[in-house]
Every structure is written in structure tokens, then in C-alpha cells.
N, CA and C atoms as an extended XYZ file, in Angstrom:
285
Properties=species:S:1:pos:R:3:atomname:S:1:resname:S:1:resid:I:1 pbc="F F F"
N        72.772      109.508       80.800 N   UNK     1
C        73.046      108.188       81.361 CA  UNK     1
C        73.277      107.268       80.186 C   UNK     1
N        73.427      105.886       80.438 N   UNK     2
C        73.870      104.967       79.913 CA  UNK     2
C        73.067      104.910       78.712 C   UNK     2
N        71.694      104.720       79.168 N   UNK     3
C        70.416      104.128       78.120 CA  UNK     3
C        70.335      105.071       76.858 C   UNK     3
N        71.297      105.578       76.780 N   UNK     4
C        71.379      106.952       75.599 CA  UNK     4
C        72.124      106.307       74.331 C   UNK     4
N        73.213      105.450       74.703 N   UNK     5
C        73.908      105.178       73.671 CA  UNK     5
C        73.126      103.828       72.711 C   UNK     5
N        73.762      103.859       71.655 N   UNK     6
C        72.856      103.416       70.603 CA  UNK     6
C        73.587      101.755       70.169 C   UNK     6
N        74.620      101.834       70.485 N   UNK     7
C        75.114      100.506       70.245 CA  UNK     7
C        76.322       99.956       71.268 C   UNK     7
N        76.618       98.371       71.235 N   UNK     8
C        77.570       98.243       72.189 CA  UNK     8
C        79.099       98.746       71.739 C   UNK     8
N        79.176       99.167       70.490 N   UNK     9
C        80.565       99.948       70.384 CA  UNK     9
C        80.781      101.082       70.907 C   UNK     9
N        79.869      101.707       71.340 N   UNK    10
C        80.157      103.015       72.163 CA  UNK    10
C        80.601      102.473       73.548 C   UNK    10
N        79.742      101.366       74.343 N   UNK    11
C        80.396      101.020       75.660 CA  UNK    11
C        81.602      100.409       75.523 C   UNK    11
N        82.239       99.654       74.269 N   UNK    12
C        83.331       99.447       74.418 CA  UNK    12
C        84.596      100.518       74.249 C   UNK    12
N        84.082      101.572       73.465 N   UNK    13
C        84.826      102.674       73.096 CA  UNK    13
C        85.222      103.637       74.625 C   UNK    13
N        84.082      103.651       75.232 N   UNK    14
C        84.222      104.320       76.743 CA  UNK    14
C        85.077      103.208       77.644 C   UNK    14
N        84.828      102.134       77.788 N   UNK    15
C        85.379      101.208       78.620 CA  UNK    15
C        86.960      101.471       78.359 C   UNK    15
N        87.225      101.196       77.079 N   UNK    16
C        88.345      101.109       76.443 CA  UNK    16
C        89.216      102.217       76.868 C   UNK    16
N        88.697      103.483       77.011 N   UNK    17
C        89.177      104.941       77.160 CA  UNK    17
C        89.658      104.661       78.780 C   UNK    17
N        88.801      104.500       79.529 N   UNK    18
C        88.605      104.774       81.014 CA  UNK    18
C        89.951      103.906       81.124 C   UNK    18
N        89.905      102.462       80.894 N   UNK    19
C        90.896      101.530       81.073 CA  UNK    19
C        92.121      102.064       80.794 C   UNK    19
N        92.550      102.679       79.354 N   UNK    20
C        93.573      103.673       79.054 CA  UNK    20
C        94.059      104.357       79.907 C   UNK    20
N        93.080      105.174       80.187 N   UNK    21
C        93.558      106.301       81.253 CA  UNK    21
C        93.838      106.197       82.606 C   UNK    21
N        93.201      104.787       83.148 N   UNK    22
C        93.485      104.365       84.572 CA  UNK    22
C        94.795      103.692       84.523 C   UNK    22
N        95.208      102.651       83.252 N   UNK    23
C        96.434      102.174       83.387 CA  UNK    23
C        97.472      103.214       83.085 C   UNK    23
N        97.286      104.511       82.373 N   UNK    24
C        98.461      105.377       82.206 CA  UNK    24
C        98.683      105.779       83.576 C   UNK    24
N        97.754      106.119       84.618 N   UNK    25
C        98.046      106.736       85.794 CA  UNK    25
C        99.103      105.695       86.593 C   UNK    25
N        98.538      104.494       86.915 N   UNK    26
C        99.281      103.435       87.030 CA  UNK    26
C       100.520      103.187       86.649 C   UNK    26
N       100.913      103.455       85.147 N   UNK    27
C       102.005      103.650       84.638 CA  UNK    27
C       102.853      104.290       85.188 C   UNK    27
N       102.561      105.806       85.313 N   UNK    28
C       103.121      106.893       85.872 CA  UNK    28
C       103.584      106.420       87.414 C   UNK    28
N       102.918      105.752       88.261 N   UNK    29
C       103.258      105.456       89.463 CA  UNK    29
C       104.079      104.379       89.437 C   UNK    29
N       104.457      103.671       88.793 N   UNK    30
C       105.104      102.478       88.395 CA  UNK    30
C       106.844      102.900       87.929 C   UNK    30
N       106.606      103.756       87.410 N   UNK    31
C       108.067      104.787       86.864 CA  UNK    31
C       108.589      105.434       88.320 C   UNK    31
N       107.565      105.964       89.076 N   UNK    32
C       108.091      106.684       90.173 CA  UNK    32
C       108.853      105.895       90.894 C   UNK    32
N       107.888      104.482       91.265 N   UNK    33
C       108.606      103.529       92.109 CA  UNK    33
C       110.079      103.138       91.611 C   UNK    33
N       110.239      102.832       90.098 N   UNK    34
C       111.462      102.440       89.645 CA  UNK    34
C       112.556      103.596       89.652 C   UNK    34
N       112.247      105.026       89.451 N   UNK    35
C       112.974      105.852       89.438 CA  UNK    35
C       113.147      106.051       91.122 C   UNK    35
N       112.769      105.961       92.144 N   UNK    36
C       112.868      105.770       93.468 CA  UNK    36
C       113.921      104.678       93.911 C   UNK    36
N       113.876      103.575       93.153 N   UNK    37
C       114.645      102.410       93.318 CA  UNK    37
C       115.844      102.807       93.058 C   UNK    37
N       116.063      103.400       91.539 N   UNK    38
C       117.334      104.007       91.012 CA  UNK    38
C       118.205      104.761       91.979 C   UNK    38
N       117.434      105.944       92.648 N   UNK    39
C       118.114      106.866       93.074 CA  UNK    39
C       118.587      106.211       94.457 C   UNK    39
N       117.664      105.166       95.176 N   UNK    40
C       118.219      104.613       96.333 CA  UNK    40
C       119.514      103.665       95.905 C   UNK    40
N       119.658      102.962       94.998 N   UNK    41
C       121.025      102.501       94.770 CA  UNK    41
C       121.881      103.370       94.182 C   UNK    41
N       121.754      104.714       94.516 N   UNK    42
C       122.833      105.636       94.120 CA  UNK    42
C       123.635      105.574       92.764 C   UNK    42
N       122.738      105.209       91.807 N   UNK    43
C       123.421      105.083       90.104 CA  UNK    43
C       123.535      106.764       89.747 C   UNK    43
N       124.394      106.627       88.805 N   UNK    44
C       124.504      108.082       88.300 CA  UNK    44
C       123.423      108.400       87.512 C   UNK    44
N       123.418      109.746       86.975 N   UNK    45
C       122.094      110.492       86.764 CA  UNK    45
C       121.478      109.681       85.345 C   UNK    45
N       122.518      109.858       84.387 N   UNK    46
C       122.766      108.845       82.973 CA  UNK    46
C       122.173      107.732       82.966 C   UNK    46
N       122.608      107.075       84.096 N   UNK    47
C       122.280      105.396       83.887 CA  UNK    47
C       120.755      105.633       84.430 C   UNK    47
N       120.392      106.398       85.574 N   UNK    48
C       118.979      106.272       85.933 CA  UNK    48
C       118.196      106.752       84.772 C   UNK    48
N       118.757      107.655       83.910 N   UNK    49
C       117.476      108.214       83.000 CA  UNK    49
C       117.730      107.157       81.877 C   UNK    49
N       118.656      106.442       81.315 N   UNK    50
C       118.799      105.553       80.466 CA  UNK    50
C       117.837      104.197       80.871 C   UNK    50
N       118.112      103.907       82.129 N   UNK    51
C       116.978      102.701       82.764 CA  UNK    51
C       115.551      103.074       82.575 C   UNK    51
N       115.421      104.023       83.009 N   UNK    52
C       113.841      104.696       83.255 CA  UNK    52
C       113.261      104.480       82.115 C   UNK    52
N       113.867      105.061       80.765 N   UNK    53
C       113.386      105.041       79.484 CA  UNK    53
C       113.499      103.724       78.828 C   UNK    53
N       114.446      103.229       79.375 N   UNK    54
C       114.184      101.579       78.578 CA  UNK    54
C       113.228      100.747       79.190 C   UNK    54
N       113.255      100.851       80.587 N   UNK    55
C       112.155      100.023       81.188 CA  UNK    55
C       110.906      100.598       80.778 C   UNK    55
N       110.566      101.881       80.647 N   UNK    56
C       109.333      102.528       80.389 CA  UNK    56
C       108.804      102.277       78.787 C   UNK    56
N       109.796      101.627       77.857 N   UNK    57
C       109.592      101.861       76.512 CA  UNK    57
C       109.389      100.219       76.554 C   UNK    57
N       110.144       99.457       77.246 N   UNK    58
C       110.205       98.001       76.649 CA  UNK    58
C       109.015       97.242       77.416 C   UNK    58
N       109.080       97.605       78.956 N   UNK    59
C       108.317       96.693       79.725 CA  UNK    59
C       107.281       97.690       80.166 C   UNK    59
N       106.523       98.430       79.525 N   UNK    60
C       105.426       99.404       79.853 CA  UNK    60
C       104.024       98.868       80.947 C   UNK    60
N       103.922       97.389       80.478 N   UNK    61
C       103.033       96.384       81.091 CA  UNK    61
C       103.309       96.298       82.350 C   UNK    61
N       104.647       95.896       82.520 N   UNK    62
C       105.415       95.449       84.067 CA  UNK    62
C       105.336       96.677       84.987 C   UNK    62
N       105.682       97.701       84.278 N   UNK    63
C       105.773       99.159       85.085 CA  UNK    63
C       104.633       99.553       85.582 C   UNK    63
N       103.656       99.292       84.816 N   UNK    64
C       102.094       99.365       85.079 CA  UNK    64
C       101.629       98.503       86.260 C   UNK    64
N       101.891       97.490       86.213 N   UNK    65
C       101.638       96.653       87.014 CA  UNK    65
C       102.595       96.645       88.120 C   UNK    65
N       103.742       97.296       88.619 N   UNK    66
C       104.566       97.638       89.767 CA  UNK    66
C       103.376       98.769       90.193 C   UNK    66
N       102.888       99.722       89.382 N   UNK    67
C       102.328      100.679       90.291 CA  UNK    67
C       100.947      100.143       90.511 C   UNK    67
N       100.215       99.416       89.860 N   UNK    68
C        99.010       98.741       90.698 CA  UNK    68
C        99.379       97.987       91.856 C   UNK    68
N       100.529       97.370       92.199 N   UNK    69
C       100.626       96.645       93.302 CA  UNK    69
C       101.011       97.822       94.534 C   UNK    69
N       101.892       99.062       94.070 N   UNK    70
C       102.620       99.896       94.789 CA  UNK    70
C       101.510      100.618       95.558 C   UNK    70
N       100.273      100.658       94.786 N   UNK    71
C        99.079      101.221       95.529 CA  UNK    71
C        98.514      100.445       96.768 C   UNK    71
N        98.800       99.294       96.806 N   UNK    72
C        98.706       98.606       98.281 CA  UNK    72
C        99.861       98.285       99.310 C   UNK    72
N       100.848       98.068       98.410 N   UNK    73
C       101.797       97.597       99.030 CA  UNK    73
C       102.698       98.954       99.314 C   UNK    73
N       102.966       99.925       98.499 N   UNK    74
C       103.340      101.153       99.087 CA  UNK    74
C       105.062      101.320       99.305 C   UNK    74
N       105.610      100.561       98.232 N   UNK    75
C       106.959      100.356       97.957 CA  UNK    75
C       107.913      101.650       98.013 C   UNK    75
N       107.432      102.529       98.175 N   UNK    76
C       108.381      104.043       97.737 CA  UNK    76
C       108.367      104.237       99.548 C   UNK    76
N       107.366      104.328      100.302 N   UNK    77
C       107.495      104.351      101.684 CA  UNK    77
C       108.359      103.393      102.253 C   UNK    77
N       108.260      102.259      102.141 N   UNK    78
C       109.338      101.437      102.729 CA  UNK    78
C       110.732      101.842      102.062 C   UNK    78
N       111.034      101.887      101.054 N   UNK    79
C       112.414      102.271      100.400 CA  UNK    79
C       112.907      102.940      101.082 C   UNK    79
N       111.987      104.383      101.799 N   UNK    80
C       112.445      105.626      102.270 CA  UNK    80
C       112.979      105.418      103.587 C   UNK    80
N       111.997      104.028      104.102 N   UNK    81
C       112.341      104.154      105.781 CA  UNK    81
C       113.499      103.131      106.039 C   UNK    81
N       114.142      102.498      105.262 N   UNK    82
C       115.061      101.702      105.353 CA  UNK    82
C       116.310      101.913      104.503 C   UNK    82
N       117.663      101.877      105.579 N   UNK    83
C       118.908      102.220      104.698 CA  UNK    83
C       118.942      101.297      103.332 C   UNK    83
N       120.094      101.811      102.566 N   UNK    84
C       120.365      100.925      101.377 CA  UNK    84
C       120.999       99.719      101.541 C   UNK    84
N       120.931       98.780      101.073 N   UNK    85
C       121.400       97.268      101.243 CA  UNK    85
C       122.878       97.157      101.638 C   UNK    85
N       123.553       98.031      100.985 N   UNK    86
C       125.172       97.619      101.064 CA  UNK    86
C       125.816       98.676      101.974 C   UNK    86
N       124.877       99.807      102.357 N   UNK    87
C       125.269      100.726      103.318 CA  UNK    87
C       124.697      100.709      104.835 C   UNK    87
N       124.073       99.370      105.284 N   UNK    88
C       123.428       99.256      106.495 CA  UNK    88
C       124.201       99.579      107.475 C   UNK    88
N       125.706       98.804      107.427 N   UNK    89
C       126.517       99.107      108.967 CA  UNK    89
C       127.143      100.472      108.761 C   UNK    89
N       127.134      101.159      107.964 N   UNK    90
C       127.632      102.481      107.846 CA  UNK    90
C       126.308      103.378      108.595 C   UNK    90
N       125.265      103.316      108.169 N   UNK    91
C       124.059      103.904      108.294 CA  UNK    91
C       123.950      103.738      110.023 C   UNK    91
N       124.129      102.501      110.659 N   UNK    92
C       124.054      102.357      112.080 CA  UNK    92
C       124.994      102.982      112.782 C   UNK    92
N       126.117      102.854      112.271 N   UNK    93
C       127.279      103.418      113.109 CA  UNK    93
C       127.035      104.797      112.973 C   UNK    93
N       126.867      105.533      112.220 N   UNK    94
C       126.710      106.843      112.009 CA  UNK    94
C       125.308      107.775      112.192 C   UNK    94
N       124.484      106.913      112.933 N   UNK    95
C       123.270      107.677      113.167 CA  UNK    95
C       123.278      108.487      114.256 C   UNK    95
């Protein structure tokens, strides 16, 4: 139980580890949203990898926040259900 810990530092250590683990999971979810968006825009594979690595390294907090928001807003499901922006006319004609 939590009563066996001797100091506040131990609580801080546990809370920090739990927070970092949860944030990492949301970061992975945010990367998934980013990859889905890039795939939906039909970018070349090289540019997809380059942008995912660049965004993941430089904007990791932003990607984590996208993952947190995606938990409630479900961006990936919405992206899969609608056709891409430039191809809507083509999509409707050939459906």
C-alpha cells in the first residue's frame, strides 16, 4: 500500500513514471493519427517517413496532445469515412 513509502520523493518518482508511461502511449496514438493523415494525403513514402520522424522528434508534446484529443474525438475514424479533400468529386462519380 501507499502507507509503506518513507518520503515524498518516492511518491514523486512513482507519479512521474506513471505520467511518462501514459504520455508515451498518447504519443504513439498521436503518431498514428499523423501517419493516417499523411497516408490520406497520398504523400510519397519517403516524405511520410521524413515528416513522421521530424514531427515526432521536434513536436513530441504536440503529437502527445493530438493523441489525447484523438481518444475522445476519434480523428482516424473520421478520416477513413470521408474521401480526401481534392478527390471528392472523383469519389462521388465513381462510387
